[in-house]
CSV table of C-alpha atoms in Angstrom, one decimal:
chain,number,residue,atom,x,y,z
A,1,MET,CA,-23.9,-10.4,-20.7
A,2,PRO,CA,-23.8,-8.0,-17.8
A,3,ASP,CA,-23.7,-4.4,-19.0
A,4,ALA,CA,-21.1,-1.8,-18.1
A,5,ALA,CA,-23.3,-0.3,-15.4
A,6,ALA,CA,-23.8,-3.6,-13.7
A,7,ASN,CA,-20.0,-4.3,-13.7
A,8,PHE,CA,-19.4,-0.9,-12.2
A,9,ASP,CA,-22.0,-1.6,-9.5
A,10,GLN,CA,-20.2,-4.8,-8.6
A,11,THR,CA,-16.6,-3.6,-8.8
A,12,ILE,CA,-16.6,0.0,-7.7
A,13,LEU,CA,-19.8,0.7,-5.6
A,14,PRO,CA,-18.8,-1.7,-2.8
A,15,HIS,CA,-16.1,0.8,-2.0
A,16,LEU,CA,-18.4,3.8,-1.9
A,17,ASP,CA,-18.2,4.2,1.9
A,18,ALA,CA,-14.4,4.3,1.7
A,19,ALA,CA,-14.5,6.8,-1.1
A,20,TYR,CA,-17.0,9.0,0.8
A,21,ASN,CA,-15.2,8.7,4.1
A,22,LEU,CA,-11.9,10.0,2.5
A,23,ALA,CA,-13.7,12.8,0.6
A,24,ARG,CA,-15.7,13.8,3.7
A,25,TRP,CA,-12.6,14.0,5.9
A,26,LEU,CA,-10.7,16.0,3.3
A,27,ILE,CA,-13.5,18.4,2.3
A,28,GLY,CA,-15.0,18.9,5.8
A,29,ASN,CA,-18.7,19.1,4.9
A,30,GLU,CA,-21.3,16.7,3.8
A,31,ARG,CA,-22.7,18.5,0.7
A,32,ASP,CA,-19.4,19.2,-1.0
A,33,ALA,CA,-18.1,15.7,0.0
A,34,GLU,CA,-21.1,14.1,-1.7
A,35,ASP,CA,-20.5,16.2,-4.9
A,36,VAL,CA,-16.9,15.4,-5.0
A,37,THR,CA,-17.5,11.6,-4.4
A,38,GLN,CA,-20.2,11.6,-7.1
A,39,GLU,CA,-17.9,13.3,-9.6
A,40,ALA,CA,-15.1,10.9,-8.8
A,41,CYS,CA,-17.3,7.9,-9.2
A,42,LEU,CA,-18.5,9.1,-12.6
A,43,ARG,CA,-14.9,9.7,-13.6
A,44,ALA,CA,-14.1,6.2,-12.4
A,45,PHE,CA,-17.0,4.9,-14.6
A,46,LYS,CA,-15.8,6.9,-17.6
A,47,PHE,CA,-12.3,5.5,-17.3
A,48,PHE,CA,-13.4,2.0,-16.2
A,49,ASP,CA,-11.7,0.7,-19.4
A,50,GLY,CA,-8.4,1.8,-18.0
A,51,PHE,CA,-8.9,-0.2,-14.8
A,52,ARG,CA,-6.7,-3.3,-15.3
A,53,GLY,CA,-8.1,-5.4,-12.5
A,54,GLY,CA,-6.2,-5.4,-9.2
A,55,ASP,CA,-7.3,-3.4,-6.2
A,56,ALA,CA,-10.5,-1.6,-7.1
A,57,ARG,CA,-10.7,0.2,-3.8
A,58,ALA,CA,-7.2,1.8,-4.1
A,59,TRP,CA,-8.0,2.7,-7.7
A,60,LEU,CA,-11.2,4.5,-6.6
A,61,LEU,CA,-9.5,6.2,-3.7
A,62,THR,CA,-6.8,7.5,-6.0
A,63,ILE,CA,-9.5,9.2,-8.1
A,64,VAL,CA,-11.4,10.5,-5.1
A,65,ARG,CA,-8.3,11.9,-3.6
A,66,ARG,CA,-7.4,13.7,-6.8
A,67,SER,CA,-11.0,15.2,-7.1
A,68,ALA,CA,-10.9,16.2,-3.4
A,69,TRP,CA,-7.6,18.1,-3.8
A,70,THR,CA,-8.9,19.8,-6.9
A,71,TRP,CA,-11.9,21.0,-4.9
A,72,LEU,CA,-9.7,22.1,-2.0
A,73,ARG,CA,-7.4,24.1,-4.2
A,74,SER,CA,-10.3,26.1,-5.7
A,75,ASN,CA,-12.4,26.4,-2.6
A,76,ARG,CA,-10.1,26.8,0.4
A,77,ARG,CA,-7.7,29.1,1.9
A,78,HIS,CA,-4.3,29.0,0.3
A,79,GLU,CA,-2.5,27.3,3.3
A,80,GLU,CA,-4.9,24.4,3.4
A,81,ALA,CA,-4.6,23.6,-0.3
A,82,VAL,CA,-0.8,23.8,-0.5
A,83,GLU,CA,0.6,20.3,-0.4
A,84,PHE,CA,2.9,19.9,2.5
A,85,ASP,CA,6.5,20.6,1.8
A,86,GLU,CA,8.6,18.0,3.6
A,87,GLU,CA,11.9,19.9,3.0
A,88,LEU,CA,10.5,23.1,4.4
A,89,HIS,CA,9.0,21.4,7.5
A,90,GLY,CA,11.8,19.0,8.1
A,91,GLY,CA,11.8,15.2,8.2
A,92,ILE,CA,10.7,12.9,11.0
A,93,ASP,CA,11.3,14.5,14.4
A,94,VAL,CA,13.1,11.9,16.4
A,95,SER,CA,13.5,13.8,19.6
A,96,ALA,CA,12.1,11.9,22.6
A,97,SER,CA,8.4,11.4,22.3
A,98,PRO,CA,6.2,14.0,24.1
A,99,GLU,CA,5.0,13.0,27.5
A,100,VAL,CA,1.3,13.3,26.8
A,101,SER,CA,-1.6,11.4,28.0
A,102,LEU,CA,-4.6,11.0,25.9
A,103,ILE,CA,-7.1,12.4,28.4
A,104,ARG,CA,-9.7,13.0,25.7
A,105,ALA,CA,-9.3,9.8,23.8
A,106,GLY,CA,-12.6,8.3,24.9
A,107,ASP,CA,-14.5,11.4,23.6
A,108,VAL,CA,-15.4,10.8,20.0
A,109,ASP,CA,-16.3,14.4,19.4
A,110,ALA,CA,-12.9,15.5,20.7
A,111,VAL,CA,-11.1,13.0,18.5
A,112,ARG,CA,-13.1,14.1,15.5
A,113,GLN,CA,-12.3,17.7,16.2
A,114,ALA,CA,-8.6,16.9,16.6
A,115,ILE,CA,-8.4,15.1,13.3
A,116,ALA,CA,-10.3,18.0,11.6
A,117,THR,CA,-7.7,20.5,12.7
A,118,LEU,CA,-4.8,18.5,11.1
A,119,PRO,CA,-3.4,19.9,7.8
A,120,ALA,CA,-5.1,18.0,4.9
A,121,VAL,CA,-1.9,16.1,3.9
A,122,PHE,CA,-1.7,14.7,7.4
A,123,ARG,CA,-5.4,14.0,7.6
A,124,GLU,CA,-5.4,11.9,4.4
A,125,VAL,CA,-2.6,9.6,5.5
A,126,LEU,CA,-4.2,9.2,8.9
A,127,VAL,CA,-7.6,8.5,7.6
A,128,LEU,CA,-6.3,6.0,5.0
A,129,ARG,CA,-4.1,4.2,7.6
A,130,GLU,CA,-6.4,4.2,10.7
A,131,LEU,CA,-9.9,4.3,9.3
A,132,GLU,CA,-9.4,2.5,6.0
A,133,ASP,CA,-6.6,0.2,7.1
A,134,CYS,CA,-4.5,0.8,4.0
A,135,SER,CA,-0.9,-0.4,3.9
A,136,TYR,CA,2.0,2.1,3.5
A,137,LYS,CA,2.4,1.0,-0.1
A,138,GLU,CA,-1.3,1.5,-0.8
A,139,ILE,CA,-1.2,5.0,0.8
A,140,ALA,CA,1.9,5.8,-1.2
A,141,ASP,CA,0.1,4.8,-4.4
A,142,ILE,CA,-3.1,6.6,-3.6
A,143,ALA,CA,-1.4,9.9,-2.5
A,144,GLY,CA,1.3,9.6,-5.2
A,145,VAL,CA,4.2,10.1,-2.7
A,146,PRO,CA,7.1,7.8,-1.7
A,147,ILE,CA,6.7,5.4,1.2
A,148,GLY,CA,9.1,7.5,3.3
A,149,THR,CA,6.9,10.5,2.9
A,150,VAL,CA,3.9,8.4,4.1
A,151,MET,CA,5.9,7.4,7.1
A,152,SER,CA,7.0,10.9,8.1
A,153,ARG,CA,3.5,12.3,7.5
A,154,LEU,CA,1.9,9.6,9.6
A,155,THR,CA,4.4,10.2,12.4
A,156,ARG,CA,3.7,13.9,12.4
A,157,ALA,CA,-0.1,13.4,12.1
A,158,ARG,CA,-0.1,11.2,15.2
A,159,ARG,CA,2.2,13.6,17.1
A,160,GLN,CA,-0.2,16.5,16.4
A,161,LEU,CA,-3.2,14.4,17.3
A,162,GLN,CA,-1.6,13.3,20.6
A,163,THR,CA,-0.8,16.9,21.5
A,164,ALA,CA,-4.3,18.1,20.5
A,165,LEU,CA,-6.0,15.4,22.5
A,166,SER,CA,-3.9,16.1,25.6
A,167,THR,CA,-4.2,19.8,25.6
A,168,GLN,CA,-7.9,20.3,24.9
A,169,PRO,CA,-9.9,21.5,27.9
A,170,GLN,CA,-11.5,18.6,29.8
A,171,SER,CA,-15.0,20.1,30.1
A,172,GLY,CA,-17.6,21.5,27.7
A,173,GLY,CA,-19.2,20.0,24.6
A,174,LEU,CA,-17.5,20.4,21.3
A,175,SER,CA,-20.1,19.4,18.8
B,1,MET,CA,19.6,0.0,18.6
B,2,ASN,CA,19.5,3.3,20.6
B,3,CYS,CA,16.4,5.4,21.4
B,4,GLU,CA,16.8,7.6,18.3
B,5,GLN,CA,16.8,4.7,15.9
B,6,VAL,CA,13.9,3.1,17.7
B,7,GLN,CA,11.9,6.3,17.6
B,8,LYS,CA,12.3,6.3,13.9
B,9,LEU,CA,10.9,2.8,13.5
B,10,ILE,CA,8.2,2.6,16.1
B,11,HIS,CA,5.4,3.8,13.8
B,12,ALA,CA,6.3,1.2,11.2
B,13,HIS,CA,6.6,-1.3,14.0
B,14,HIS,CA,3.2,-0.3,15.4
B,15,ASP,CA,1.7,-0.6,11.9
B,16,GLY,CA,3.1,-4.0,11.3
B,17,GLU,CA,5.2,-2.7,8.4
B,18,LEU,CA,8.6,-3.5,9.8
B,19,ASP,CA,10.7,-6.5,8.7
B,20,VAL,CA,11.4,-9.4,11.1
B,21,ALA,CA,15.0,-8.5,11.9
B,22,ASN,CA,14.2,-4.9,12.8
B,23,THR,CA,11.0,-5.9,14.7
B,24,LEU,CA,13.1,-8.2,16.9
B,25,GLN,CA,15.6,-5.4,17.6
B,26,VAL,CA,12.9,-2.9,18.4
B,27,ASP,CA,11.2,-5.4,20.7
B,28,GLU,CA,14.5,-6.0,22.4
B,29,HIS,CA,15.0,-2.3,23.0
B,30,LEU,CA,11.4,-1.8,24.2
B,31,ALA,CA,11.8,-4.4,26.9
B,32,ASP,CA,14.6,-2.4,28.5
B,33,CYS,CA,13.6,1.2,27.8
B,34,PRO,CA,10.6,2.6,29.7
B,35,SER,CA,10.6,5.8,27.7
B,36,CYS,CA,10.3,4.2,24.3
B,37,PHE,CA,7.9,1.6,25.7
B,38,ASN,CA,5.7,4.5,26.8
B,39,ALA,CA,5.8,6.0,23.3
B,40,VAL,CA,4.5,2.7,22.0
B,41,ARG,CA,1.7,2.7,24.6
B,42,GLN,CA,0.7,6.2,23.5
B,43,LEU,CA,0.4,5.0,19.9
B,44,SER,CA,-1.8,2.1,21.0
B,45,ALA,CA,-4.0,4.4,23.0
B,46,LEU,CA,-4.3,6.7,20.0
B,47,ARG,CA,-5.2,3.8,17.8
B,48,GLY,CA,-7.8,2.7,20.3
B,49,ALA,CA,-9.4,6.1,20.2
B,50,LEU,CA,-9.4,6.0,16.4
B,51,GLN,CA,-11.2,2.7,16.2
B,52,ASP,CA,-14.5,4.2,17.2
B,53,SER,CA,-16.8,3.3,14.2
B,54,GLU,CA,-18.5,6.7,14.6
B,55,LEU,CA,-15.4,8.3,13.1
B,56,ARG,CA,-15.8,6.7,9.8
B,57,PHE,CA,-18.3,8.5,7.6
B,58,ARG,CA,-20.7,6.3,5.6
B,59,ALA,CA,-22.0,7.3,2.2
B,60,PRO,CA,-25.6,8.6,2.5
B,61,THR,CA,-28.2,6.5,0.7
B,62,ARG,CA,-29.1,9.4,-1.5
B,63,LEU,CA,-25.5,9.6,-2.8
B,64,ARG,CA,-25.6,5.9,-3.7
B,65,SER,CA,-28.8,6.2,-5.7
B,66,SER,CA,-27.7,9.4,-7.3
B,67,ILE,CA,-24.5,7.8,-8.5
B,68,THR,CA,-26.4,4.7,-9.8
B,69,ALA,CA,-28.8,7.0,-11.7
B,70,ALA,CA,-26.0,9.1,-13.2
B,71,VAL,CA,-24.1,5.9,-14.3
B,72,GLU,CA,-27.3,4.5,-16.0
B,73,GLN,CA,-27.8,7.8,-17.7
B,74,ALA,CA,-24.2,7.9,-18.9
B,75,VAL,CA,-24.7,4.3,-20.3
B,76,ARG,CA,-27.8,5.3,-22.2
B,77,ALA,CA,-26.1,8.4,-23.6
B,78,GLU,CA,-23.2,6.4,-24.8
B,79,ARG,CA,-25.1,3.5,-26.4
B,80,PRO,CA,-25.7,4.8,-30.0
B,81,ALA,CA,-22.0,5.6,-30.4
B,82,VAL,CA,-21.0,2.2,-29.1
B,83,ILE,CA,-23.0,0.2,-31.7
B,84,THR,CA,-20.8,1.5,-34.5
B,85,ARG,CA,-17.7,0.0,-33.0
B,86,PRO,CA,-16.6,-3.6,-33.7
B,87,TRP,CA,-17.8,-5.9,-31.0
B,88,TYR,CA,-14.4,-6.4,-29.4
B,89,ARG,CA,-13.9,-2.7,-28.9
B,90,GLN,CA,-17.2,-2.1,-27.1
B,91,PRO,CA,-16.5,-1.0,-23.5
B,92,ALA,CA,-18.8,-3.7,-22.1
B,93,TRP,CA,-16.6,-6.4,-23.6
B,94,SER,CA,-13.4,-4.9,-22.2
B,95,VAL,CA,-15.2,-4.6,-18.8
B,96,ALA,CA,-16.3,-8.2,-19.1
B,97,ALA,CA,-12.8,-9.3,-19.9
B,98,VAL,CA,-11.5,-7.4,-16.8
B,99,LEU,CA,-14.2,-9.0,-14.7
B,100,LEU,CA,-13.4,-12.4,-16.0
B,101,VAL,CA,-9.8,-11.9,-15.1
B,102,ALA,CA,-10.9,-10.6,-11.7
B,103,CYS,CA,-13.2,-13.6,-11.3
B,104,VAL,CA,-10.4,-16.1,-12.2
B,105,LEU,CA,-8.0,-14.3,-9.8
B,106,THR,CA,-10.7,-14.3,-7.1
B,107,LEU,CA,-11.3,-18.0,-7.6
B,108,GLN,CA,-7.6,-18.8,-7.4
B,109,VAL,CA,-7.3,-16.7,-4.3
B,110,SER,CA,-10.2,-18.6,-2.6
B,111,PHE,CA,-8.9,-22.0,-3.7
B,112,ARG,CA,-5.3,-21.2,-2.8
B,113,ARG,CA,-5.3,-19.2,0.4
B,114,SER,CA,-1.9,-20.3,1.4
B,115,ASP,CA,-0.6,-19.4,-2.0
B,116,ASP,CA,-2.0,-16.0,-1.6
B,117,ARG,CA,-0.3,-15.7,1.8
B,118,LEU,CA,3.0,-16.6,0.3
B,119,LEU,CA,2.5,-13.9,-2.4
B,120,ALA,CA,1.7,-11.4,0.3
B,121,GLU,CA,4.7,-12.3,2.3
B,122,LEU,CA,7.0,-12.1,-0.7
B,123,THR,CA,5.7,-8.7,-1.6
B,124,SER,CA,5.9,-7.3,1.9
B,125,SER,CA,9.4,-8.7,2.5
B,126,HIS,CA,10.4,-6.9,-0.7
B,127,VAL,CA,8.8,-3.6,0.4
B,128,ARG,CA,10.2,-3.8,3.9
B,129,SER,CA,13.7,-4.5,2.6
B,130,LEU,CA,13.5,-1.2,0.7
B,131,MET,CA,11.7,0.7,3.3
B,132,VAL,CA,14.1,0.3,6.2
B,133,ASN,CA,17.2,0.3,3.9
B,134,HIS,CA,17.9,-3.3,4.9
B,135,LEU,CA,18.5,-4.7,1.5
B,136,TYR,CA,21.5,-6.8,2.3
B,137,ASP,CA,23.4,-8.3,5.3
B,138,VAL,CA,26.3,-9.0,3.0
B,139,ALA,CA,27.0,-6.4,0.4
B,140,SER,CA,29.0,-7.8,-2.4
B,141,THR,CA,28.9,-8.1,-6.1
B,142,ASP,CA,30.9,-11.3,-6.0
B,143,GLN,CA,28.9,-14.5,-6.0
B,144,HIS,CA,31.9,-16.3,-4.2
B,145,THR,CA,31.5,-13.9,-1.3
B,146,VAL,CA,27.7,-14.0,-1.1
B,147,LYS,CA,27.3,-17.8,-1.4
B,148,PRO,CA,29.6,-18.8,1.5
B,149,TRP,CA,28.0,-16.0,3.7
B,150,PHE,CA,24.9,-18.1,4.0
B,151,ASP,CA,26.8,-21.1,5.4
B,152,GLY,CA,25.7,-21.8,8.9
B,153,LYS,CA,23.0,-19.2,8.8
B,154,ILE,CA,20.4,-21.2,6.9
B,155,ASP,CA,20.0,-24.9,6.5
B,156,PHE,CA,20.6,-25.1,2.8
B,157,ALA,CA,23.0,-23.7,0.2
B,158,PRO,CA,21.2,-21.4,-2.1
B,159,PRO,CA,22.5,-21.1,-5.7
B,160,VAL,CA,24.1,-17.6,-6.2
B,161,LYS,CA,24.7,-16.4,-9.8
B,162,ASP,CA,26.1,-13.1,-11.0
B,163,LEU,CA,24.1,-11.8,-14.0
B,164,ARG,CA,26.1,-8.6,-14.4
B,165,GLU,CA,26.9,-9.3,-18.1
B,166,THR,CA,23.2,-9.4,-18.9
B,167,GLY,CA,22.5,-6.2,-17.0
B,168,PHE,CA,21.4,-7.6,-13.6
B,169,PRO,CA,24.4,-7.1,-11.3
B,170,LEU,CA,24.4,-8.9,-8.0
B,171,LEU,CA,24.3,-6.4,-5.1
B,172,GLY,CA,24.3,-8.6,-2.1
B,173,GLY,CA,22.3,-11.1,0.0
B,174,ARG,CA,20.5,-11.3,3.3
B,175,MET,CA,18.5,-13.7,5.4
B,176,ASP,CA,14.7,-13.3,5.4
B,177,PHE,CA,11.7,-15.2,6.6
B,178,LEU,CA,8.8,-16.6,4.5
B,179,GLU,CA,6.0,-18.8,5.9
B,180,GLY,CA,7.9,-19.1,9.2
B,181,ARG,CA,11.1,-20.4,7.7
B,182,ALA,CA,14.5,-18.8,7.0
B,183,VAL,CA,15.1,-18.2,3.3
B,184,ALA,CA,17.9,-16.7,1.3
B,185,ALA,CA,17.2,-13.3,-0.4
B,186,LEU,CA,19.6,-12.3,-3.2
B,187,VAL,CA,19.5,-8.7,-4.3
B,188,TYR,CA,20.0,-7.7,-7.9
B,189,GLY,CA,19.9,-4.3,-9.5
B,190,ARG,CA,18.5,-3.2,-12.9
B,191,GLN,CA,19.3,0.5,-13.4
B,192,LYS,CA,17.5,2.2,-10.6
B,193,HIS,CA,15.3,-0.8,-9.7
B,194,PHE,CA,15.9,-3.5,-7.1
B,195,LEU,CA,15.0,-7.1,-7.5
B,196,ASN,CA,14.7,-9.5,-4.5
B,197,LEU,CA,15.2,-13.1,-5.4
B,198,PHE,CA,13.9,-15.3,-2.6
B,199,VAL,CA,15.3,-18.9,-2.6
B,200,TRP,CA,14.2,-21.8,-0.4
B,201,PRO,CA,14.2,-25.6,-0.8
B,202,SER,CA,11.4,-27.1,-2.7
B,203,ALA,CA,9.2,-29.8,-1.1
B,204,SER,CA,8.5,-31.5,-4.4
B,205,SER,CA,11.1,-32.8,-6.7
B,206,SER,CA,9.3,-31.8,-9.9
B,207,PRO,CA,9.9,-28.4,-11.4
B,208,ALA,CA,7.1,-25.9,-11.3
B,209,GLU,CA,6.4,-23.6,-14.3
B,210,LEU,CA,6.9,-19.9,-14.1
B,211,ARG,CA,3.9,-18.0,-12.8
B,212,ALA,CA,3.7,-14.3,-12.9
B,213,THR,CA,1.4,-12.3,-10.6
B,214,GLN,CA,1.0,-8.7,-9.5
B,215,ARG,CA,0.4,-7.6,-6.0
B,216,ASN,CA,0.2,-4.0,-4.8
B,217,GLY,CA,1.8,-2.8,-8.0
B,218,TYR,CA,4.8,-5.2,-7.7
B,219,ASN,CA,5.5,-8.0,-10.1
B,220,VAL,CA,6.0,-11.4,-8.5
B,221,LEU,CA,7.4,-14.3,-10.6
B,222,ARG,CA,7.6,-17.7,-9.0
B,223,TRP,CA,9.0,-20.9,-10.2
B,224,SER,CA,10.8,-24.0,-9.1
B,225,ASP,CA,13.7,-26.0,-10.6
B,226,GLY,CA,12.8,-29.2,-8.7
B,227,LYS,CA,15.4,-28.4,-6.0
B,228,MET,CA,14.7,-24.8,-5.1
B,229,ASN,CA,11.7,-22.6,-5.1
B,230,PHE,CA,12.3,-19.1,-6.4
B,231,GLY,CA,10.3,-15.9,-5.9
B,232,LEU,CA,11.4,-12.8,-7.8
B,233,VAL,CA,9.8,-9.5,-6.7
B,234,SER,CA,10.4,-6.1,-8.1
B,235,ASP,CA,8.7,-3.0,-9.4
B,236,LEU,CA,10.5,-3.6,-12.7
B,237,ASN,CA,8.2,-4.5,-15.6
B,238,GLU,CA,7.3,-8.2,-16.2
B,239,GLY,CA,9.1,-8.4,-19.5
B,240,GLU,CA,12.5,-7.6,-18.0
B,241,MET,CA,11.8,-9.8,-15.0
B,242,ARG,CA,11.2,-12.7,-17.4
B,243,GLU,CA,14.4,-11.9,-19.0
B,244,PHE,CA,16.1,-12.2,-15.6
B,245,VAL,CA,14.5,-15.7,-15.2
B,246,ARG,CA,15.8,-16.8,-18.6
B,247,GLU,CA,19.3,-15.6,-17.9
B,248,TRP,CA,19.2,-17.3,-14.5
B,249,ALA,CA,18.2,-20.6,-16.0
B,250,ALA,CA,20.8,-20.3,-18.8
B,251,LYS,CA,23.7,-19.5,-16.5
């Protein structure tokens, strides 16, 4: 009979890269992202009994996200840790799309920098959608928000990213 | 559709999360509108920029080994306490049971890939119908209005029943697509929940027993009465959905 640790290795650990990627993008630095990921994985192990099968990756990402937000709240500036208020900031902006060209799109450092400057609530939906290829429903479950909110956050995240990538200066290294 | 409506939907369109009817309408608009078409091109360019594998952080090896070590330590620490529990309450057994279920599911998935695709299509049709507020093409609580609505729109006559008396009022119907064919979707309510009942002709004349599955948090019940295939999708709990199936069969 395989023991609990082996089960955990087979079910949860294959998704460690996804977990770390989300934590790393939310937290912003390697060391703390590792700590948060480790804490989340141990939490996942502790509550493994509560995992009823289904999507192990989404389950782990939900726990990682929660741990990352707890970290953000106690370690970051107030503005960063406040979850975005849709009412306050309005819904989807449907005015004509900005005429921007992605002049820096080929520059990985510039793209990385542009994502890093997004508010955390935008960063997480963008990372889950574009880097982890999650569906709207999965993102809604992981972030604990309605699908409509996922859509509006994603729209705004992309808008900001497009603007950032078209207004950054063309020359000079960023890393 | 005008530009404003299209701008609202292009992200879902771009992400493949839009239903067939809306996708067609957006495509139609894009063919004639350079400004909206440009917005879509911008989205594709952005996605292209985000596909660089360097953007995805990979867990460092030391993190992996440190988690494995911590888990092993946690197991060792827990062991003495575990022995006093009855065998069926030991976490390892529950984990084994979960894994067994997962294995069985995995096997089913690999053996029945098309079955899985149908399941995925049923769930995503359900999600999309809720997402873009396109629950029904014909809104009516009257089965005698909904049933004739399908005439001439699809190549079969779906059974339409009103289950209002048992707490599942009929809300309307619409056309949808599953596995490349047009199907009837009947929409029922249960308090604040919506149920989509997909109906399409069965290829085999023998009835198929009720099968309940979960996907992305939605319950999917499928069965066949030998004439029609049925797929019931909702976020409602499985018990109440089974009740729906019983009432449907009894009516």
